Amino acid sequence: MAIPSWPTGLPDLRGQTSSAGSRALHPAAQETQFDDGPSRLRRRQLFVTTPLSMTLVLSGDQFVIFKAFHLDQLNAGARRFTAPVLLPDLRTIGQRVCLIQGEVSWRPHTPTSYQVSFTLVVQDW
């Protein structure tokens, strides 16, 4: 089965200025303790993932598209997908493999828009 793509009717994954950011630029190294000698540190994964806090303001129509994409295409967040993501240089958008980790929260933003927040895990950000 092909990996789903971020719907074209939704905005690029830039997030609001107040959202964005990450609690960890890269996953912490895994440490193995030994009875004799120093502990050994190594990467946890073969590829680097970066969790980004994401907050999007969506119109009513975009919210319906996002909700259907999350539920049907991503199996309520269990699948990876490709998406246009703001890259670390803060100027360019690039296609990356992503995963929505954990819960997605939403709330009315204005009478005609919604604010959606989630943790976006970006592979090789």
CSV table of C-alpha atoms in Angstrom, one decimal:
chain,number,residue,atom,x,y,z
A,1,MET,CA,0.0,0.0,0.0
A,2,ALA,CA,1.3,3.4,-1.0
A,3,ILE,CA,2.1,6.0,1.7
A,4,PRO,CA,-0.6,8.7,1.8
A,5,SER,CA,0.2,12.3,1.0
A,6,TRP,CA,-0.9,15.5,2.8
A,7,PRO,CA,-4.1,16.7,1.1
A,8,THR,CA,-3.6,19.6,-1.4
A,9,GLY,CA,-6.6,21.5,0.2
A,10,LEU,CA,-4.7,21.9,3.5
A,11,PRO,CA,-1.9,24.5,4.2
A,12,ASP,CA,1.8,23.5,4.3
A,13,LEU,CA,3.0,22.3,7.7
A,14,ARG,CA,4.5,25.6,8.8
A,15,GLY,CA,2.5,26.0,12.0
A,16,GLN,CA,1.7,29.3,13.6
A,17,THR,CA,4.7,31.3,14.8
A,18,SER,CA,3.7,30.6,18.4
A,19,SER,CA,3.5,26.9,17.9
A,20,ALA,CA,6.5,25.4,16.0
A,21,GLY,CA,9.6,24.4,17.8
A,22,SER,CA,10.7,21.1,19.3
A,23,ARG,CA,11.3,19.7,22.7
A,24,ALA,CA,14.2,17.7,21.3
A,25,LEU,CA,16.1,18.4,18.0
A,26,HIS,CA,17.3,14.8,17.8
A,27,PRO,CA,16.4,11.7,19.8
A,28,ALA,CA,18.7,11.2,22.8
A,29,ALA,CA,21.4,8.6,22.5
A,30,GLN,CA,20.8,5.2,24.1
A,31,GLU,CA,23.2,4.3,26.9
A,32,THR,CA,24.2,0.8,27.8
A,33,GLN,CA,25.9,0.2,31.2
A,34,PHE,CA,28.6,-2.4,31.6
A,35,ASP,CA,29.9,-3.9,34.8
A,36,ASP,CA,33.5,-3.3,33.7
A,37,GLY,CA,34.4,-0.1,31.8
A,38,PRO,CA,32.6,2.9,30.6
A,39,SER,CA,29.1,2.9,29.3
A,40,ARG,CA,28.5,2.9,25.6
A,41,LEU,CA,26.3,5.5,23.8
A,42,ARG,CA,24.7,4.9,20.4
A,43,ARG,CA,22.0,6.3,18.2
A,44,ARG,CA,18.5,4.9,18.8
A,45,GLN,CA,17.5,4.9,15.2
A,46,LEU,CA,19.1,4.6,11.7
A,47,PHE,CA,17.3,7.8,10.6
A,48,VAL,CA,16.8,11.0,12.6
A,49,THR,CA,13.3,12.1,13.6
A,50,THR,CA,12.4,15.5,15.0
A,51,PRO,CA,9.1,16.0,16.9
A,52,LEU,CA,7.7,19.5,16.1
A,53,SER,CA,4.8,21.2,17.9
A,54,MET,CA,2.3,22.1,15.3
A,55,THR,CA,-0.7,24.5,15.5
A,56,LEU,CA,-2.7,25.2,12.3
A,57,VAL,CA,-5.7,27.4,11.8
A,58,LEU,CA,-8.1,25.8,9.4
A,59,SER,CA,-11.3,27.0,7.7
A,60,GLY,CA,-14.4,24.9,8.2
A,61,ASP,CA,-13.9,23.1,4.9
A,62,GLN,CA,-10.2,22.5,5.6
A,63,PHE,CA,-11.1,21.1,9.1
A,64,VAL,CA,-13.5,18.5,7.4
A,65,ILE,CA,-10.7,17.5,5.0
A,66,PHE,CA,-8.1,17.2,7.9
A,67,LYS,CA,-10.5,15.2,10.0
A,68,ALA,CA,-11.2,12.8,7.2
A,69,PHE,CA,-7.5,12.5,6.3
A,70,HIS,CA,-6.5,11.8,9.9
A,71,LEU,CA,-9.3,9.2,10.4
A,72,ASP,CA,-9.4,7.4,7.1
A,73,GLN,CA,-6.0,7.8,5.4
A,74,LEU,CA,-3.9,7.8,8.6
A,75,ASN,CA,-6.0,5.3,10.5
A,76,ALA,CA,-6.5,7.8,13.4
A,77,GLY,CA,-2.8,8.7,13.3
A,78,ALA,CA,-1.3,5.2,13.0
A,79,ARG,CA,0.2,5.6,9.6
A,80,ARG,CA,3.1,7.7,8.1
A,81,PHE,CA,2.5,10.2,5.3
A,82,THR,CA,4.4,12.6,3.1
A,83,ALA,CA,3.9,16.3,3.6
A,84,PRO,CA,5.3,19.7,2.7
A,85,VAL,CA,7.1,20.8,5.8
A,86,LEU,CA,8.9,24.0,6.7
A,87,LEU,CA,12.6,23.1,6.7
A,88,PRO,CA,15.2,24.3,9.3
A,89,ASP,CA,16.4,27.2,7.2
A,90,LEU,CA,12.9,28.7,7.8
A,91,ARG,CA,12.6,29.7,4.1
A,92,THR,CA,11.9,26.6,2.1
A,93,ILE,CA,9.3,23.9,2.1
A,94,GLY,CA,10.4,20.3,1.4
A,95,GLN,CA,8.6,17.0,1.2
A,96,ARG,CA,9.3,14.8,4.2
A,97,VAL,CA,7.9,11.6,5.7
A,98,CYS,CA,5.9,12.5,8.8
A,99,LEU,CA,3.8,10.9,11.5
A,100,ILE,CA,1.2,12.5,13.8
A,101,GLN,CA,2.2,11.4,17.3
A,102,GLY,CA,-0.4,11.1,20.1
A,103,GLU,CA,-3.6,13.0,20.3
A,104,VAL,CA,-4.8,15.8,18.0
A,105,SER,CA,-6.6,18.6,19.8
A,106,TRP,CA,-8.9,21.2,18.2
A,107,ARG,CA,-11.0,24.2,19.3
A,108,PRO,CA,-13.0,26.9,17.6
A,109,HIS,CA,-10.7,29.8,16.7
A,110,THR,CA,-13.2,32.2,15.1
A,111,PRO,CA,-16.9,31.6,14.2
A,112,THR,CA,-15.7,30.2,10.8
A,113,SER,CA,-12.3,28.5,11.7
A,114,TYR,CA,-10.7,25.9,13.9
A,115,GLN,CA,-7.4,25.7,15.6
A,116,VAL,CA,-5.8,22.2,15.4
A,117,SER,CA,-2.7,21.2,17.5
A,118,PHE,CA,-0.6,18.1,17.4
A,119,THR,CA,3.0,16.7,17.5
A,120,LEU,CA,4.3,16.2,14.0
A,121,VAL,CA,7.3,13.8,13.9
A,122,VAL,CA,9.4,14.6,10.8
A,123,GLN,CA,11.9,12.1,9.4
A,124,ASP,CA,15.2,13.6,8.4
A,125,TRP,CA,14.1,17.2,9.1
